[in-house]
Amino acid sequence: MESLLTSGMQQVCNLSNARGNILDLAFVNDADRVDLIEPPSAILKPDRHHKQFVLKVDLHHNPDQVSQHSADVADFDFNRCDHVAVTDALNQIDWDNVLNSEDANTQASQFYSVVFDVIQQLVPRKRIARDRSIKQPWWNAELRHKRNILRKARKRLFRSKSPEDNVCVERLETEYELLNETLYLAKVFGKNVKTLLKTAN
């Protein structure tokens, strides 16, 4: 109990049971964002000695505080890792030293940082297979033809740097983008695409 309180945790449960005692404790590190609610109907089997409660947490998305690790972990292939090596690495960590902080937020941050370092060192990355033959659903031969012509024109412009080739590339880019957009809208809206384009214009 003392270690929880010295870590900055607060006990927020004030629900008394049938005898007037508070047996169930709820520790949080930010009491201003948490509401403890007694549910109107039982979530679990009722017990006269223990009141049921729900913690409602007010969470606001703050991109500056989002851990970069959460997105990166999805890139690892845990099925192919050496689980014995990972276990050994975690067992060798001095957790008392890592978690030697009076603030629960700091402890959590240090914990995740150490675990993520182990993951980076010992868990292989996923092999992502990219099928270059897969095209968008609205892709067709005409659009592919315009794309190929545009690529050739860009290569020619890269070599020549001439104003004439630049004008040609701009024209081909406009034609390609217009056809791509038209085919996309036709795929999404079907035969009504012409009516949609007239309305938009």
PDB file of C-alpha atoms in Angstrom:
ATOM      1  CA  MET A   1       0.000   0.000   0.000  1.00  0.00           C
ATOM      2  CA  GLU A   2       2.745   2.452   0.948  1.00  0.00           C
ATOM      3  CA  SER A   3       4.658   1.785  -2.273  1.00  0.00           C
ATOM      4  CA  LEU A   4       1.539   2.542  -4.336  1.00  0.00           C
ATOM      5  CA  LEU A   5       0.900   5.803  -2.520  1.00  0.00           C
ATOM      6  CA  THR A   6       4.532   6.917  -2.712  1.00  0.00           C
ATOM      7  CA  SER A   7       4.443   6.227  -6.473  1.00  0.00           C
ATOM      8  CA  GLY A   8       1.832   8.944  -6.873  1.00  0.00           C
ATOM      9  CA  MET A   9      -1.203   6.657  -6.993  1.00  0.00           C
ATOM     10  CA  GLN A  10      -4.465   7.707  -5.322  1.00  0.00           C
ATOM     11  CA  GLN A  11      -7.230   5.489  -3.959  1.00  0.00           C
ATOM     12  CA  VAL A  12     -10.542   6.732  -5.412  1.00  0.00           C
ATOM     13  CA  CYS A  13     -13.073   4.075  -4.350  1.00  0.00           C
ATOM     14  CA  ASN A  14     -15.543   5.337  -1.733  1.00  0.00           C
ATOM     15  CA  LEU A  15     -18.294   2.712  -2.109  1.00  0.00           C
ATOM     16  CA  SER A  16     -19.252   1.070   1.182  1.00  0.00           C
ATOM     17  CA  ASN A  17     -20.540  -2.495   1.298  1.00  0.00           C
ATOM     18  CA  ALA A  18     -23.557  -3.755   3.271  1.00  0.00           C
ATOM     19  CA  ARG A  19     -21.599  -3.510   6.541  1.00  0.00           C
ATOM     20  CA  GLY A  20     -20.420   0.014   5.857  1.00  0.00           C
ATOM     21  CA  ASN A  21     -16.849  -0.982   5.034  1.00  0.00           C
ATOM     22  CA  ILE A  22     -14.782  -0.092   1.983  1.00  0.00           C
ATOM     23  CA  LEU A  23     -13.105  -3.337   0.956  1.00  0.00           C
ATOM     24  CA  ASP A  24     -12.431  -2.670  -2.720  1.00  0.00           C
ATOM     25  CA  LEU A  25      -9.706  -0.230  -3.682  1.00  0.00           C
ATOM     26  CA  ALA A  26      -9.104   1.536  -6.981  1.00  0.00           C
ATOM     27  CA  PHE A  27      -5.725   3.186  -7.501  1.00  0.00           C
ATOM     28  CA  VAL A  28      -5.191   5.755 -10.261  1.00  0.00           C
ATOM     29  CA  ASN A  29      -2.393   8.205 -11.006  1.00  0.00           C
ATOM     30  CA  ASP A  30      -4.639  11.050 -12.226  1.00  0.00           C
ATOM     31  CA  ALA A  31      -7.756  11.287 -10.080  1.00  0.00           C
ATOM     32  CA  ASP A  32      -9.006  14.425 -11.845  1.00  0.00           C
ATOM     33  CA  ARG A  33      -9.574  12.421 -15.046  1.00  0.00           C
ATOM     34  CA  VAL A  34     -11.307   9.444 -13.435  1.00  0.00           C
ATOM     35  CA  ASP A  35     -14.904   9.014 -12.292  1.00  0.00           C
ATOM     36  CA  LEU A  36     -15.812   5.975 -10.212  1.00  0.00           C
ATOM     37  CA  ILE A  37     -19.364   4.893 -11.038  1.00  0.00           C
ATOM     38  CA  GLU A  38     -21.558   2.235  -9.462  1.00  0.00           C
ATOM     39  CA  PRO A  39     -23.264   0.481 -12.410  1.00  0.00           C
ATOM     40  CA  PRO A  40     -27.093   0.315 -12.371  1.00  0.00           C
ATOM     41  CA  SER A  41     -26.994  -3.402 -13.199  1.00  0.00           C
ATOM     42  CA  ALA A  42     -24.482  -6.029 -12.145  1.00  0.00           C
ATOM     43  CA  ILE A  43     -21.646  -6.731 -14.565  1.00  0.00           C
ATOM     44  CA  LEU A  44     -20.537  -9.807 -12.609  1.00  0.00           C
ATOM     45  CA  LYS A  45     -22.334 -12.021 -10.114  1.00  0.00           C
ATOM     46  CA  PRO A  46     -23.419  -9.745  -7.208  1.00  0.00           C
ATOM     47  CA  ASP A  47     -21.581 -10.010  -3.890  1.00  0.00           C
ATOM     48  CA  ARG A  48     -22.972  -8.229  -0.827  1.00  0.00           C
ATOM     49  CA  HIS A  49     -19.480  -7.694   0.583  1.00  0.00           C
ATOM     50  CA  HIS A  50     -17.992  -6.137  -2.540  1.00  0.00           C
ATOM     51  CA  LYS A  51     -19.596  -3.273  -4.436  1.00  0.00           C
ATOM     52  CA  GLN A  52     -19.187  -3.351  -8.194  1.00  0.00           C
ATOM     53  CA  PHE A  53     -17.846  -0.235  -9.858  1.00  0.00           C
ATOM     54  CA  VAL A  54     -16.716   1.091 -13.210  1.00  0.00           C
ATOM     55  CA  LEU A  55     -13.880   3.538 -13.782  1.00  0.00           C
ATOM     56  CA  LYS A  56     -14.687   6.148 -16.410  1.00  0.00           C
ATOM     57  CA  VAL A  57     -11.449   7.699 -17.679  1.00  0.00           C
ATOM     58  CA  ASP A  58     -11.393  11.010 -19.532  1.00  0.00           C
ATOM     59  CA  LEU A  59      -8.829  10.552 -22.312  1.00  0.00           C
ATOM     60  CA  HIS A  60      -7.801  13.317 -24.682  1.00  0.00           C
ATOM     61  CA  HIS A  61      -5.686  12.449 -27.711  1.00  0.00           C
ATOM     62  CA  ASN A  62      -2.425  14.361 -27.608  1.00  0.00           C
ATOM     63  CA  PRO A  63      -0.132  13.532 -30.571  1.00  0.00           C
ATOM     64  CA  ASP A  64       2.861  14.973 -28.716  1.00  0.00           C
ATOM     65  CA  GLN A  65       2.480  12.400 -25.941  1.00  0.00           C
ATOM     66  CA  VAL A  66       1.851   9.336 -28.110  1.00  0.00           C
ATOM     67  CA  SER A  67       4.650   6.797 -27.831  1.00  0.00           C
ATOM     68  CA  GLN A  68       6.543   6.164 -31.036  1.00  0.00           C
ATOM     69  CA  HIS A  69       6.954   2.549 -29.935  1.00  0.00           C
ATOM     70  CA  SER A  70       3.280   1.630 -30.439  1.00  0.00           C
ATOM     71  CA  ALA A  71       3.403   2.049 -34.221  1.00  0.00           C
ATOM     72  CA  ASP A  72       6.817   0.393 -34.538  1.00  0.00           C
ATOM     73  CA  VAL A  73       5.920  -2.796 -32.633  1.00  0.00           C
ATOM     74  CA  ALA A  74       3.595  -3.870 -35.468  1.00  0.00           C
ATOM     75  CA  ASP A  75       6.663  -4.209 -37.729  1.00  0.00           C
ATOM     76  CA  PHE A  76       8.145  -7.060 -35.656  1.00  0.00           C
ATOM     77  CA  ASP A  77       7.578 -10.763 -36.284  1.00  0.00           C
ATOM     78  CA  PHE A  78       7.193 -12.285 -32.815  1.00  0.00           C
ATOM     79  CA  ASN A  79       6.452 -15.725 -34.289  1.00  0.00           C
ATOM     80  CA  ARG A  80      10.018 -15.971 -35.625  1.00  0.00           C
ATOM     81  CA  CYS A  81      11.862 -14.613 -32.591  1.00  0.00           C
ATOM     82  CA  ASP A  82      14.004 -16.616 -30.168  1.00  0.00           C
ATOM     83  CA  HIS A  83      11.683 -16.633 -27.155  1.00  0.00           C
ATOM     84  CA  VAL A  84      14.331 -18.135 -24.867  1.00  0.00           C
ATOM     85  CA  ALA A  85      16.757 -15.316 -25.707  1.00  0.00           C
ATOM     86  CA  VAL A  86      14.055 -12.708 -25.092  1.00  0.00           C
ATOM     87  CA  THR A  87      13.180 -14.286 -21.729  1.00  0.00           C
ATOM     88  CA  ASP A  88      16.856 -14.403 -20.718  1.00  0.00           C
ATOM     89  CA  ALA A  89      17.327 -10.750 -21.687  1.00  0.00           C
ATOM     90  CA  LEU A  90      14.299  -9.673 -19.647  1.00  0.00           C
ATOM     91  CA  ASN A  91      15.461 -11.747 -16.645  1.00  0.00           C
ATOM     92  CA  GLN A  92      18.875 -10.045 -16.697  1.00  0.00           C
ATOM     93  CA  ILE A  93      17.378  -6.554 -16.378  1.00  0.00           C
ATOM     94  CA  ASP A  94      17.607  -4.898 -12.964  1.00  0.00           C
ATOM     95  CA  TRP A  95      13.929  -3.965 -12.758  1.00  0.00           C
ATOM     96  CA  ASP A  96      14.285  -2.446  -9.276  1.00  0.00           C
ATOM     97  CA  ASN A  97      16.721   0.070 -10.719  1.00  0.00           C
ATOM     98  CA  VAL A  98      14.656   0.662 -13.885  1.00  0.00           C
ATOM     99  CA  LEU A  99      11.492   1.324 -11.890  1.00  0.00           C
ATOM    100  CA  ASN A 100      13.226   3.348  -9.180  1.00  0.00           C
ATOM    101  CA  SER A 101      11.062   6.431  -9.487  1.00  0.00           C
ATOM    102  CA  GLU A 102       8.396   8.009  -7.310  1.00  0.00           C
ATOM    103  CA  ASP A 103       6.232   8.899 -10.308  1.00  0.00           C
ATOM    104  CA  ALA A 104       4.050   6.193 -11.898  1.00  0.00           C
ATOM    105  CA  ASN A 105       4.180   7.877 -15.320  1.00  0.00           C
ATOM    106  CA  THR A 106       7.976   7.865 -15.285  1.00  0.00           C
ATOM    107  CA  GLN A 107       8.019   4.220 -14.208  1.00  0.00           C
ATOM    108  CA  ALA A 108       5.694   3.242 -17.061  1.00  0.00           C
ATOM    109  CA  SER A 109       7.757   5.199 -19.593  1.00  0.00           C
ATOM    110  CA  GLN A 110      11.008   3.583 -18.423  1.00  0.00           C
ATOM    111  CA  PHE A 111       9.428   0.110 -18.432  1.00  0.00           C
ATOM    112  CA  TYR A 112       8.189   0.414 -22.028  1.00  0.00           C
ATOM    113  CA  SER A 113      11.480   1.903 -23.170  1.00  0.00           C
ATOM    114  CA  VAL A 114      13.492  -1.029 -21.778  1.00  0.00           C
ATOM    115  CA  VAL A 115      11.098  -3.640 -23.183  1.00  0.00           C
ATOM    116  CA  PHE A 116      11.138  -1.975 -26.601  1.00  0.00           C
ATOM    117  CA  ASP A 117      14.945  -1.969 -26.614  1.00  0.00           C
ATOM    118  CA  VAL A 118      14.893  -5.740 -26.047  1.00  0.00           C
ATOM    119  CA  ILE A 119      12.371  -6.153 -28.868  1.00  0.00           C
ATOM    120  CA  GLN A 120      14.528  -4.112 -31.246  1.00  0.00           C
ATOM    121  CA  GLN A 121      17.603  -6.207 -30.451  1.00  0.00           C
ATOM    122  CA  LEU A 122      16.114  -9.714 -30.458  1.00  0.00           C
ATOM    123  CA  VAL A 123      12.895  -9.771 -32.488  1.00  0.00           C
ATOM    124  CA  PRO A 124      13.230  -9.930 -36.294  1.00  0.00           C
ATOM    125  CA  ARG A 125      11.323  -7.589 -38.561  1.00  0.00           C
ATOM    126  CA  LYS A 126       8.404  -8.796 -40.623  1.00  0.00           C
ATOM    127  CA  ARG A 127       9.054  -9.682 -44.244  1.00  0.00           C
ATOM    128  CA  ILE A 128       6.584  -7.554 -46.148  1.00  0.00           C
ATOM    129  CA  ALA A 129       5.798  -8.955 -49.584  1.00  0.00           C
ATOM    130  CA  ARG A 130       4.911  -6.272 -52.079  1.00  0.00           C
ATOM    131  CA  ASP A 131       3.015  -7.426 -55.150  1.00  0.00           C
ATOM    132  CA  ARG A 132       3.772  -4.830 -57.800  1.00  0.00           C
ATOM    133  CA  SER A 133       1.135  -6.331 -60.097  1.00  0.00           C
ATOM    134  CA  ILE A 134      -1.686  -5.163 -57.832  1.00  0.00           C
ATOM    135  CA  LYS A 135      -3.363  -2.047 -59.222  1.00  0.00           C
ATOM    136  CA  GLN A 136      -6.231   0.112 -58.084  1.00  0.00           C
ATOM    137  CA  PRO A 137      -9.703  -1.293 -58.864  1.00  0.00           C
ATOM    138  CA  TRP A 138     -10.325   1.389 -61.509  1.00  0.00           C
ATOM    139  CA  TRP A 139      -7.045   0.732 -63.354  1.00  0.00           C
ATOM    140  CA  ASN A 140      -7.429  -0.129 -67.056  1.00  0.00           C
ATOM    141  CA  ALA A 141      -5.371  -0.423 -70.261  1.00  0.00           C
ATOM    142  CA  GLU A 142      -5.943   3.201 -71.302  1.00  0.00           C
ATOM    143  CA  LEU A 143      -4.717   4.562 -67.985  1.00  0.00           C
ATOM    144  CA  ARG A 144      -1.704   2.237 -68.069  1.00  0.00           C
ATOM    145  CA  HIS A 145      -0.891   3.460 -71.602  1.00  0.00           C
ATOM    146  CA  LYS A 146      -1.033   7.112 -70.525  1.00  0.00           C
ATOM    147  CA  ARG A 147       1.113   6.316 -67.487  1.00  0.00           C
ATOM    148  CA  ASN A 148       3.787   4.715 -69.693  1.00  0.00           C
ATOM    149  CA  ILE A 149       3.804   7.654 -72.130  1.00  0.00           C
ATOM    150  CA  LEU A 150       4.118  10.065 -69.198  1.00  0.00           C
ATOM    151  CA  ARG A 151       7.075   8.123 -67.771  1.00  0.00           C
ATOM    152  CA  LYS A 152       8.906   8.234 -71.101  1.00  0.00           C
ATOM    153  CA  ALA A 153       8.251  11.969 -71.413  1.00  0.00           C
ATOM    154  CA  ARG A 154       9.612  12.578 -67.900  1.00  0.00           C
ATOM    155  CA  LYS A 155      12.791  10.644 -68.720  1.00  0.00           C
ATOM    156  CA  ARG A 156      13.191  12.673 -71.898  1.00  0.00           C
ATOM    157  CA  LEU A 157      12.723  15.917 -69.949  1.00  0.00           C
ATOM    158  CA  PHE A 158      15.244  14.779 -67.327  1.00  0.00           C
ATOM    159  CA  ARG A 159      17.871  14.354 -70.052  1.00  0.00           C
ATOM    160  CA  SER A 160      17.063  17.390 -72.207  1.00  0.00           C
ATOM    161  CA  LYS A 161      15.741  19.982 -69.714  1.00  0.00           C
ATOM    162  CA  SER A 162      14.139  21.693 -72.734  1.00  0.00           C
ATOM    163  CA  PRO A 163      11.074  23.995 -72.404  1.00  0.00           C
ATOM    164  CA  GLU A 164       9.270  22.024 -75.127  1.00  0.00           C
ATOM    165  CA  ASP A 165       9.642  18.743 -73.228  1.00  0.00           C
ATOM    166  CA  ASN A 166       8.532  20.484 -70.033  1.00  0.00           C
ATOM    167  CA  VAL A 167       5.309  21.662 -71.727  1.00  0.00           C
ATOM    168  CA  CYS A 168       4.751  18.138 -73.048  1.00  0.00           C
ATOM    169  CA  VAL A 169       5.152  16.607 -69.568  1.00  0.00           C
ATOM    170  CA  GLU A 170       2.735  19.115 -68.035  1.00  0.00           C
ATOM    171  CA  ARG A 171       0.123  18.293 -70.690  1.00  0.00           C
ATOM    172  CA  LEU A 172       0.541  14.536 -70.224  1.00  0.00           C
ATOM    173  CA  GLU A 173       0.352  14.882 -66.432  1.00  0.00           C
ATOM    174  CA  THR A 174      -2.932  16.781 -66.752  1.00  0.00           C
ATOM    175  CA  GLU A 175      -4.358  14.155 -69.103  1.00  0.00           C
ATOM    176  CA  TYR A 176      -3.259  11.293 -66.849  1.00  0.00           C
ATOM    177  CA  GLU A 177      -4.639  12.884 -63.674  1.00  0.00           C
ATOM    178  CA  LEU A 178      -7.956  13.719 -65.382  1.00  0.00           C
ATOM    179  CA  LEU A 179      -8.405  10.164 -66.667  1.00  0.00           C
ATOM    180  CA  ASN A 180      -7.372   8.683 -63.321  1.00  0.00           C
ATOM    181  CA  GLU A 181      -9.917  10.841 -61.471  1.00  0.00           C
ATOM    182  CA  THR A 182     -12.670  10.093 -64.013  1.00  0.00           C
ATOM    183  CA  LEU A 183     -12.112   6.331 -63.775  1.00  0.00           C
ATOM    184  CA  TYR A 184     -12.044   6.525 -59.983  1.00  0.00           C
ATOM    185  CA  LEU A 185     -15.344   8.412 -59.848  1.00  0.00           C
ATOM    186  CA  ALA A 186     -16.858   5.982 -62.343  1.00  0.00           C
ATOM    187  CA  LYS A 187     -15.820   3.091 -60.104  1.00  0.00           C
ATOM    188  CA  VAL A 188     -17.266   4.734 -57.007  1.00  0.00           C
ATOM    189  CA  PHE A 189     -20.463   6.236 -58.428  1.00  0.00           C
ATOM    190  CA  GLY A 190     -21.095   3.990 -61.425  1.00  0.00           C
ATOM    191  CA  LYS A 191     -22.980   5.431 -64.386  1.00  0.00           C
ATOM    192  CA  ASN A 192     -23.855   8.616 -62.478  1.00  0.00           C
ATOM    193  CA  VAL A 193     -20.310   9.949 -62.800  1.00  0.00           C
ATOM    194  CA  LYS A 194     -21.179  12.270 -65.725  1.00  0.00           C
ATOM    195  CA  THR A 195     -24.007  13.846 -63.750  1.00  0.00           C
ATOM    196  CA  LEU A 196     -21.701  14.187 -60.757  1.00  0.00           C
ATOM    197  CA  LEU A 197     -19.003  15.913 -62.821  1.00  0.00           C
ATOM    198  CA  LYS A 198     -21.548  18.358 -64.306  1.00  0.00           C
ATOM    199  CA  THR A 199     -22.806  19.198 -60.815  1.00  0.00           C
ATOM    200  CA  ALA A 200     -19.259  19.694 -59.520  1.00  0.00           C
ATOM    201  CA  ASN A 201     -18.417  22.032 -62.407  1.00  0.00           C
TER     202      ASN A 201
END
